[in-house]
Coordinates of C-alpha atoms in Angstrom, one line a residue:
M1 CA 4.0 32.0 2.7
T2 CA 5.6 35.4 1.8
S3 CA 4.6 38.0 -0.8
Q4 CA 6.5 40.5 -2.8
K5 CA 5.3 43.4 -5.0
Q6 CA 6.6 43.2 -8.6
A7 CA 7.4 46.0 -10.9
D8 CA 4.1 45.7 -12.7
G9 CA 2.2 46.0 -9.4
S10 CA 1.4 42.3 -9.2
T11 CA 2.1 40.1 -6.2
Q12 CA 4.3 37.1 -6.2
V13 CA 3.8 34.4 -3.7
A14 CA 6.5 32.2 -2.3
S15 CA 5.6 29.2 -0.3
K16 CA 8.1 27.3 1.9
G17 CA 6.5 24.2 0.5
S18 CA 8.1 24.9 -2.9
G19 CA 11.7 24.8 -1.7
P20 CA 14.0 21.9 -0.7
L21 CA 13.4 20.2 2.6
P22 CA 16.0 20.3 5.4
K23 CA 17.8 17.0 5.7
I24 CA 16.8 16.8 9.4
S25 CA 13.1 17.0 8.4
I26 CA 13.6 14.1 6.0
L27 CA 15.4 12.1 8.6
G28 CA 12.7 12.9 11.2
Y29 CA 10.0 11.8 8.9
G30 CA 11.8 8.5 8.3
A31 CA 12.1 8.0 12.0
G32 CA 8.4 8.4 12.4
D33 CA 7.7 5.4 10.1
A34 CA 10.3 3.4 11.9
A35 CA 8.4 4.0 15.1
N36 CA 5.1 3.1 13.3
N37 CA 6.5 -0.2 12.2
L38 CA 7.7 -1.2 15.6
A39 CA 4.0 -1.9 16.1
F40 CA 2.7 -2.4 12.6
T41 CA 5.4 -4.7 11.1
T42 CA 5.8 -6.7 14.3
A43 CA 2.0 -7.4 13.9
T44 CA 2.0 -8.2 10.2
M45 CA 5.1 -10.5 10.4
F46 CA 4.4 -12.3 13.7
L47 CA 0.8 -11.9 14.9
L48 CA -0.6 -14.8 12.9
L49 CA 2.2 -17.0 14.1
Y50 CA 1.8 -15.7 17.6
Y51 CA -1.9 -16.6 17.6
T52 CA -1.5 -20.1 16.1
D53 CA 1.8 -21.3 17.6
V54 CA 2.1 -19.4 21.0
V55 CA -1.4 -18.8 22.1
G56 CA -2.9 -21.8 20.4
I57 CA -5.8 -20.1 18.5
S58 CA -6.8 -22.1 15.4
A59 CA -5.8 -20.8 12.0
A60 CA -9.4 -20.3 10.9
A61 CA -10.3 -18.4 14.1
A62 CA -7.1 -16.3 13.8
G63 CA -8.0 -15.5 10.1
T64 CA -11.5 -14.3 11.1
L65 CA -10.0 -12.2 13.9
L66 CA -7.6 -10.5 11.5
L67 CA -10.4 -9.9 9.0
V68 CA -12.8 -8.4 11.5
V69 CA -10.4 -6.2 13.4
R70 CA -8.6 -4.9 10.3
I71 CA -11.9 -3.9 8.7
F72 CA -12.8 -2.1 11.9
D73 CA -9.4 -0.4 11.6
A74 CA -10.3 0.8 8.2
F75 CA -13.4 2.6 9.5
A76 CA -11.3 3.9 12.4
D77 CA -9.0 5.5 9.8
V78 CA -11.9 7.5 8.3
F79 CA -13.0 8.7 11.8
A80 CA -9.4 9.7 12.5
G81 CA -9.1 11.5 9.2
R82 CA -12.1 13.7 10.1
M83 CA -10.7 14.4 13.5
V84 CA -7.4 15.5 11.9
D85 CA -9.2 17.8 9.4
K86 CA -11.2 19.6 12.0
T87 CA -8.2 20.1 14.4
Y88 CA -5.5 22.7 14.3
H89 CA -2.8 23.8 16.8
K90 CA -1.1 27.2 16.4
K91 CA 2.4 25.9 17.4
L92 CA 2.3 22.2 16.4
G93 CA 0.1 22.5 13.3
K94 CA -2.6 20.0 12.3
F95 CA -0.8 16.7 12.5
R96 CA 2.0 16.6 15.0
P97 CA -0.2 16.9 18.1
F98 CA -1.7 13.5 17.3
I99 CA 1.7 11.9 17.0
M100 CA 2.9 13.5 20.2
F101 CA 0.0 12.4 22.4
G102 CA -1.0 9.2 20.7
S103 CA 2.3 7.4 20.3
I104 CA 2.7 6.1 23.9
P105 CA -0.8 4.5 24.1
L106 CA -0.1 2.9 20.7
L107 CA 3.1 1.3 21.8
L108 CA 1.8 0.1 25.1
L109 CA -1.2 -1.5 23.3
S110 CA 1.4 -3.4 21.2
V111 CA 2.7 -4.9 24.4
A112 CA -0.8 -5.9 25.4
T113 CA -1.5 -7.5 22.0
F114 CA 1.6 -9.8 22.3
S115 CA 1.1 -10.6 26.0
I116 CA -2.1 -12.7 26.0
P117 CA -2.4 -14.6 29.4
Q118 CA -3.4 -18.2 29.6
I119 CA -7.1 -17.7 30.7
G120 CA -8.8 -20.4 28.6
Q121 CA -9.6 -20.5 24.9
T122 CA -12.6 -18.1 25.2
G123 CA -10.8 -15.7 27.5
M124 CA -7.7 -15.6 25.3
L125 CA -9.8 -15.0 22.1
I126 CA -11.6 -12.1 23.9
W127 CA -8.3 -10.6 24.9
A128 CA -6.9 -11.0 21.4
Y129 CA -9.9 -9.3 19.9
A130 CA -9.9 -6.5 22.4
S131 CA -6.2 -5.8 22.4
Y132 CA -5.8 -5.9 18.7
T133 CA -8.9 -3.7 18.1
L134 CA -7.6 -1.0 20.5
L135 CA -4.1 -1.3 18.9
G136 CA -5.7 -0.6 15.5
L137 CA -7.7 2.3 16.8
A138 CA -4.6 3.9 18.4
Y139 CA -2.6 3.2 15.2
S140 CA -5.2 5.1 13.2
F141 CA -4.9 8.2 15.3
V142 CA -1.1 8.2 14.9
N143 CA -0.6 6.9 11.4
I144 CA -3.3 9.0 9.6
P145 CA -1.7 12.3 10.8
F146 CA 1.8 11.0 10.1
G147 CA 0.9 10.0 6.6
S148 CA -0.9 13.2 5.9
L149 CA 2.1 15.2 7.2
A150 CA 4.1 14.5 4.0
G151 CA 1.7 16.4 1.8
A152 CA 1.9 19.4 4.2
M153 CA 5.8 19.4 4.2
T154 CA 6.3 20.0 0.5
Q155 CA 4.6 20.2 -2.9
V156 CA 7.6 19.3 -4.9
S157 CA 7.5 15.8 -6.5
A158 CA 11.2 15.2 -6.0
E159 CA 11.1 16.2 -2.3
R160 CA 8.0 14.0 -1.8
A161 CA 10.0 11.2 -3.3
K162 CA 12.7 11.8 -0.7
L163 CA 10.1 11.6 2.1
A164 CA 8.6 8.4 0.6
S165 CA 12.1 6.9 0.4
A166 CA 12.8 8.0 4.0
R167 CA 9.7 6.4 5.4
T168 CA 10.4 3.2 3.5
I169 CA 13.9 3.1 4.8
G170 CA 12.5 3.5 8.3
A171 CA 10.0 0.7 7.8
V172 CA 12.5 -1.6 6.2
A173 CA 15.1 -1.0 9.0
V174 CA 12.6 -2.3 11.5
G175 CA 11.5 -5.2 9.3
S176 CA 15.1 -6.2 8.6
F177 CA 15.8 -6.2 12.3
L178 CA 12.9 -8.4 13.0
G179 CA 13.8 -10.7 10.1
I180 CA 17.5 -11.0 10.9
F181 CA 17.3 -11.3 14.7
I182 CA 13.8 -12.4 15.7
A183 CA 12.5 -14.6 12.9
P184 CA 15.2 -17.2 13.3
L185 CA 14.0 -17.8 16.8
M186 CA 10.5 -18.9 15.7
K187 CA 11.3 -22.7 15.7
N188 CA 9.4 -23.6 18.9
G189 CA 6.3 -21.5 19.3
E190 CA 5.3 -22.8 22.7
N191 CA 8.3 -21.1 24.4
L192 CA 8.2 -17.7 22.7
Q193 CA 5.9 -15.7 25.0
P194 CA 8.7 -14.1 27.1
L195 CA 10.4 -13.1 23.9
F196 CA 7.4 -11.3 22.5
T197 CA 6.6 -9.5 25.8
T198 CA 10.2 -8.3 26.2
L199 CA 10.5 -7.3 22.6
T200 CA 7.4 -5.1 22.6
I201 CA 8.4 -3.4 25.9
I202 CA 11.8 -2.5 24.4
F203 CA 10.0 -1.2 21.2
A204 CA 7.7 0.9 23.4
V205 CA 10.7 2.8 24.8
V206 CA 12.6 3.1 21.5
G207 CA 9.4 4.1 19.6
T208 CA 8.6 6.9 22.0
G209 CA 12.0 8.5 21.3
L210 CA 11.6 8.1 17.5
Y211 CA 8.1 9.6 17.5
M212 CA 9.3 12.7 19.5
F213 CA 12.1 13.2 17.1
T214 CA 9.5 13.3 14.3
V215 CA 7.4 15.8 16.2
F216 CA 10.2 18.3 16.6
T217 CA 11.8 18.0 13.2
A218 CA 9.1 17.2 10.5
K219 CA 7.3 20.5 10.3
E220 CA 4.5 21.7 8.0
R221 CA 5.6 24.1 5.3
V222 CA 2.7 24.2 2.8
V223 CA 0.3 27.2 3.0
R224 CA -3.1 26.3 4.5
E225 CA -5.8 28.8 3.8
V226 CA -8.5 26.7 5.6
P227 CA -7.0 25.4 8.9
K228 CA -10.1 23.7 10.1
V229 CA -12.0 21.8 7.4
S230 CA -15.7 21.2 7.7
L231 CA -17.3 17.9 7.0
K232 CA -18.9 19.3 3.8
Q233 CA -15.6 20.6 2.6
S234 CA -13.9 17.2 3.4
V235 CA -16.6 15.4 1.3
S236 CA -16.3 17.9 -1.5
T237 CA -12.6 17.3 -2.0
L238 CA -13.2 13.5 -2.4
K239 CA -16.0 13.8 -4.9
G240 CA -14.8 13.5 -8.5
N241 CA -11.2 12.8 -7.3
K242 CA -10.6 10.1 -9.9
P243 CA -6.9 9.7 -9.3
L244 CA -7.5 9.1 -5.5
L245 CA -10.3 6.6 -6.3
L246 CA -8.1 4.6 -8.7
L247 CA -5.1 4.7 -6.4
C248 CA -7.3 3.5 -3.5
I249 CA -8.6 0.5 -5.5
S250 CA -5.2 -0.4 -6.9
S251 CA -3.7 -0.2 -3.4
F252 CA -6.4 -2.4 -1.9
L253 CA -5.6 -5.1 -4.4
F254 CA -1.8 -4.7 -4.0
L255 CA -2.0 -4.7 -0.2
T256 CA -4.1 -7.8 -0.3
G257 CA -1.3 -9.6 -2.1
Q258 CA 1.4 -8.0 0.0
L259 CA -0.2 -8.9 3.3
A260 CA -0.7 -12.5 2.2
I261 CA 3.1 -12.6 1.7
S262 CA 3.9 -10.8 5.0
S263 CA 1.6 -13.0 7.0
I264 CA 2.7 -16.4 5.6
Q265 CA 6.2 -16.0 4.4
I266 CA 7.9 -17.2 7.6
Y267 CA 5.9 -20.4 7.2
Y268 CA 7.2 -20.7 3.6
F269 CA 10.8 -20.5 4.6
R270 CA 10.3 -22.8 7.6
D271 CA 7.9 -25.5 6.5
V272 CA 8.2 -25.5 2.7
L273 CA 11.9 -24.8 2.0
D274 CA 13.1 -26.1 5.5
S275 CA 15.4 -23.1 5.4
L276 CA 14.3 -20.7 8.2
P277 CA 17.8 -19.0 8.3
L278 CA 17.1 -17.7 4.8
Y279 CA 14.5 -15.4 6.3
A280 CA 17.3 -13.5 8.0
V281 CA 19.3 -13.5 4.7
M282 CA 16.3 -12.0 2.9
S283 CA 16.1 -9.3 5.5
I284 CA 19.7 -8.4 5.0
V285 CA 19.3 -8.3 1.3
N286 CA 16.3 -6.1 1.8
I287 CA 18.4 -3.5 3.5
F288 CA 20.7 -3.1 0.5
L289 CA 17.8 -3.2 -1.9
T290 CA 16.0 -0.5 0.1
F291 CA 18.9 1.9 0.3
G292 CA 19.7 1.4 -3.4
L293 CA 16.2 1.9 -4.5
A294 CA 15.7 4.9 -2.2
A295 CA 18.8 6.6 -3.6
A296 CA 17.8 6.0 -7.2
L297 CA 14.0 6.7 -6.8
P298 CA 14.0 10.5 -7.2
R299 CA 16.0 10.3 -10.4
V300 CA 14.0 7.3 -11.8
V301 CA 10.8 9.1 -11.0
A302 CA 12.0 12.2 -12.9
L303 CA 12.9 10.0 -15.9
V304 CA 9.8 7.7 -16.2
G305 CA 7.2 9.0 -13.8
K306 CA 5.6 7.4 -10.8
K307 CA 2.8 5.7 -12.7
R308 CA 5.1 3.8 -15.1
L309 CA 7.3 2.8 -12.2
Y310 CA 4.3 1.5 -10.2
L311 CA 3.3 -0.7 -13.2
V312 CA 6.8 -2.2 -13.4
A313 CA 6.8 -2.8 -9.7
G314 CA 3.5 -4.7 -9.9
L315 CA 4.9 -6.9 -12.7
L316 CA 7.9 -7.7 -10.5
M317 CA 5.7 -8.8 -7.6
A318 CA 3.5 -11.0 -9.9
A319 CA 6.6 -12.6 -11.5
G320 CA 8.1 -13.3 -8.1
G321 CA 4.9 -14.8 -6.8
L322 CA 4.7 -17.1 -9.8
I323 CA 8.2 -18.4 -9.1
V324 CA 7.5 -18.9 -5.4
F325 CA 4.4 -20.9 -6.1
F326 CA 5.9 -23.3 -8.6
A327 CA 9.6 -23.6 -7.4
P328 CA 10.4 -27.1 -6.2
A329 CA 11.4 -27.2 -2.5
T330 CA 14.7 -28.8 -3.6
M331 CA 15.5 -25.7 -5.7
V332 CA 15.9 -23.4 -2.8
W333 CA 17.9 -20.9 -4.8
L334 CA 15.1 -20.5 -7.4
A335 CA 12.4 -20.0 -4.7
F336 CA 14.6 -17.5 -2.9
T337 CA 15.1 -15.6 -6.2
G338 CA 11.3 -15.5 -6.6
V339 CA 11.0 -14.1 -3.0
L340 CA 13.6 -11.3 -3.8
I341 CA 11.9 -10.4 -7.1
S342 CA 8.6 -10.0 -5.2
Q343 CA 10.3 -8.0 -2.5
M344 CA 11.8 -5.5 -5.0
G345 CA 8.3 -4.9 -6.5
I346 CA 6.8 -4.4 -3.0
M347 CA 9.5 -2.0 -2.0
L348 CA 9.1 0.1 -5.1
V349 CA 5.3 0.4 -4.7
S350 CA 5.7 1.1 -1.0
M351 CA 7.9 4.0 -1.8
L352 CA 5.8 5.4 -4.6
V353 CA 2.2 5.2 -3.2
W354 CA 2.9 7.8 -0.5
A355 CA 4.1 10.4 -3.0
M356 CA 1.2 9.5 -5.3
E357 CA -1.3 9.9 -2.4
A358 CA 0.1 13.3 -1.6
D359 CA -0.4 14.3 -5.3
T360 CA -4.1 13.5 -5.1
V361 CA -4.4 16.1 -2.2
E362 CA -3.4 18.8 -4.7
Y363 CA -5.9 17.4 -7.2
G364 CA -8.7 17.8 -4.7
E365 CA -7.5 21.3 -3.7
W366 CA -7.3 22.2 -7.4
R367 CA -10.9 21.2 -7.9
T368 CA -12.4 22.7 -4.7
G369 CA -9.9 25.3 -3.3
V370 CA -9.6 23.3 0.1
R371 CA -6.7 21.2 1.3
S372 CA -7.9 18.2 3.2
E373 CA -5.0 15.9 3.8
G374 CA -6.7 14.2 6.7
I375 CA -9.7 12.8 4.9
T376 CA -7.8 12.1 1.7
Y377 CA -5.2 10.1 3.5
A378 CA -7.9 8.4 5.6
L379 CA -9.8 7.2 2.6
F380 CA -6.5 6.0 1.1
S381 CA -5.6 4.3 4.3
F382 CA -9.2 2.8 4.6
T383 CA -8.7 0.9 1.4
R384 CA -5.2 -0.2 2.3
K385 CA -6.5 -1.4 5.7
T386 CA -9.2 -3.4 4.0
G387 CA -6.6 -4.9 1.7
Q388 CA -4.5 -5.8 4.7
A389 CA -7.6 -7.4 6.3
V390 CA -8.4 -9.5 3.3
G391 CA -4.8 -10.4 2.6
G392 CA -4.0 -11.5 6.2
A393 CA -7.3 -13.4 6.4
L394 CA -6.7 -15.1 3.0
A395 CA -3.3 -16.2 4.2
A396 CA -4.7 -17.7 7.4
Y397 CA -7.5 -19.4 5.5
A398 CA -4.9 -20.9 3.1
L399 CA -3.3 -22.4 6.2
A400 CA -6.7 -23.7 7.5
W401 CA -7.6 -25.1 4.0
G402 CA -4.4 -27.0 4.0
G403 CA -4.9 -28.3 7.5
Y404 CA -1.8 -26.6 9.0
A405 CA -0.6 -28.3 12.2
S406 CA 0.1 -25.7 14.9
G407 CA 3.5 -25.6 16.5
G408 CA 5.7 -25.7 13.4
G409 CA 5.9 -29.5 13.2
E410 CA 5.9 -31.8 10.1
Q411 CA 3.2 -30.6 7.7
S412 CA 1.1 -32.5 5.2
A413 CA 1.3 -32.1 1.4
Q414 CA -2.0 -30.3 1.5
A415 CA -0.7 -27.9 4.2
I416 CA 2.4 -27.2 2.1
L417 CA 0.2 -26.4 -0.9
G418 CA -1.8 -24.0 1.2
I419 CA 1.4 -22.2 2.3
R420 CA 2.6 -22.0 -1.3
A421 CA -0.8 -20.6 -2.4
G422 CA -0.7 -17.9 0.3
S423 CA 2.9 -16.9 -0.4
G424 CA 3.0 -17.1 -4.2
L425 CA -0.3 -17.5 -6.0
L426 CA -2.3 -14.9 -4.0
P427 CA 0.3 -12.2 -4.5
M428 CA 0.6 -12.9 -8.2
V429 CA -3.1 -12.7 -8.8
F430 CA -3.7 -9.5 -6.8
A431 CA -0.6 -7.8 -8.2
L432 CA -1.9 -8.3 -11.8
L433 CA -5.3 -6.9 -10.8
A434 CA -3.7 -3.9 -9.2
I435 CA -1.8 -3.2 -12.4
G436 CA -5.0 -3.4 -14.4
V437 CA -6.6 -0.7 -12.3
M438 CA -3.5 1.6 -12.3
I439 CA -3.3 1.6 -16.1
A440 CA -6.3 4.0 -16.0
Y441 CA -4.6 6.4 -13.4
P442 CA -4.7 9.9 -15.0
L443 CA -2.5 12.0 -12.7
T444 CA 0.9 12.0 -14.4
D445 CA 3.8 14.0 -12.9
A446 CA 3.5 16.6 -15.6
K447 CA -0.2 17.1 -14.9
H448 CA 0.5 17.4 -11.2
K449 CA 3.1 20.1 -11.8
E450 CA 0.6 22.1 -13.9
I451 CA -2.0 21.7 -11.1
V452 CA 0.4 22.9 -8.4
A453 CA 1.3 25.9 -10.5
E454 CA -2.4 26.8 -11.0
I455 CA -3.1 26.5 -7.3
N456 CA -0.2 28.8 -6.5
A457 CA -1.4 31.3 -9.1
R458 CA -4.9 31.3 -7.7
R459 CA -3.5 31.8 -4.2
A460 CA -1.4 34.7 -5.5
N461 CA -4.5 36.3 -7.1
R462 CA -6.5 36.0 -3.9
L463 CA -3.6 37.6 -1.9
E464 CA -3.2 40.4 -4.5
T465 CA -7.0 41.1 -4.3
A466 CA -6.9 41.2 -0.6
L467 CA -3.9 43.6 -0.5
E468 CA -5.6 45.9 -3.0
E469 CA -8.8 45.9 -0.9
R470 CA -6.7 46.7 2.2
D471 CA -4.9 49.5 0.4
A472 CA -8.2 50.9 -0.9
G473 CA -9.7 50.8 2.6
E474 CA -6.7 52.6 4.1
K475 CA -6.9 55.4 1.4
A476 CA -10.6 55.8 2.1

């Protein structure tokens, strides 16, 4: 922050957070989410399949594991958020030290999660619980500071939309690679252990490089008057933050539906449509959709606002889920169209929520005078993690309800219905519920702009008062 004396004697404050971001910073931030998803997306796409078809854990036991561990992860997010709020490094700032020192343990734990030894059913289940729990804890201590970093890089809505687009591109790039090159190999689960071990080791090396790129390019620019936030201050910024509360609830519901899709979609292509290669086609289409939406997002947000676009995206996900559930297996083109419609809705929301969460940080600061990105993002992530827990578990329970036969062989009609429910009906229902909550969301883009202006004006007044007191002291 810099200050300048005006002709009338007042002080004007200029914050680096109000200017355009360097392109290298936007690219670096996107690289960070690519690194995140080398662990996260690999788990959401393949962990259930790995447990059921490679390790041999029953669908019901795998569902319970995902539910228990992901709920633990949600509480780990809150703990990580507090640690972030109370930490500050003079050179690296508040968030990048966690990314620098937490990334390698995170990536190595991803290797351990997908390398369960054959040590008996009980031993393998214990390994699965322990490795995935530690992976989730490590992910919290990297992802919470990473997600919070966006709000500290800029306060401009259009620039935040660029960051949101960049991180979505990074995530989709990883997801597309997995869908195009790895998913088609999932035909015979019993012989896939070497593939998963090799893949996660390579990801550990690549991910380390991506994380370090983020650390050295994505720097904090927004003024921070309280570097280390107390527990009382953290709690005060959450109280009465209605936009954050509604965004959290809506995200919980949306993520429940999204994780149901992510966890079971490969079963849908393989066992319902008998068209596993289409999973790779979908991933290729996702690349073009992502770049197209990312390029258009800042302009569309400027025209209609984030809230309206979120509502439209939710409707797309619901419509796509309806098609997926009812489309006959013989009409593969219709089912695939439903999948793509759902994916478009998911991508839009995935881009928007990060910018919307950053907006709620300013709302809390406007009410209390304290910026607490860590606990705000942690609460947001807590609800998202619980949604992921419930969604992943519901997908596994849908398989169990249908009597899914492990190994990818011929499935019964009941099993096919369970897969359809997990990949179509659940996303539709939870998307509609998420829309219902978001209708009441009060923080429009215009309101956010007014809040940021008022925060900067208060900051300028405090600085002006401090300068006047200093000048008075020097004269005395």
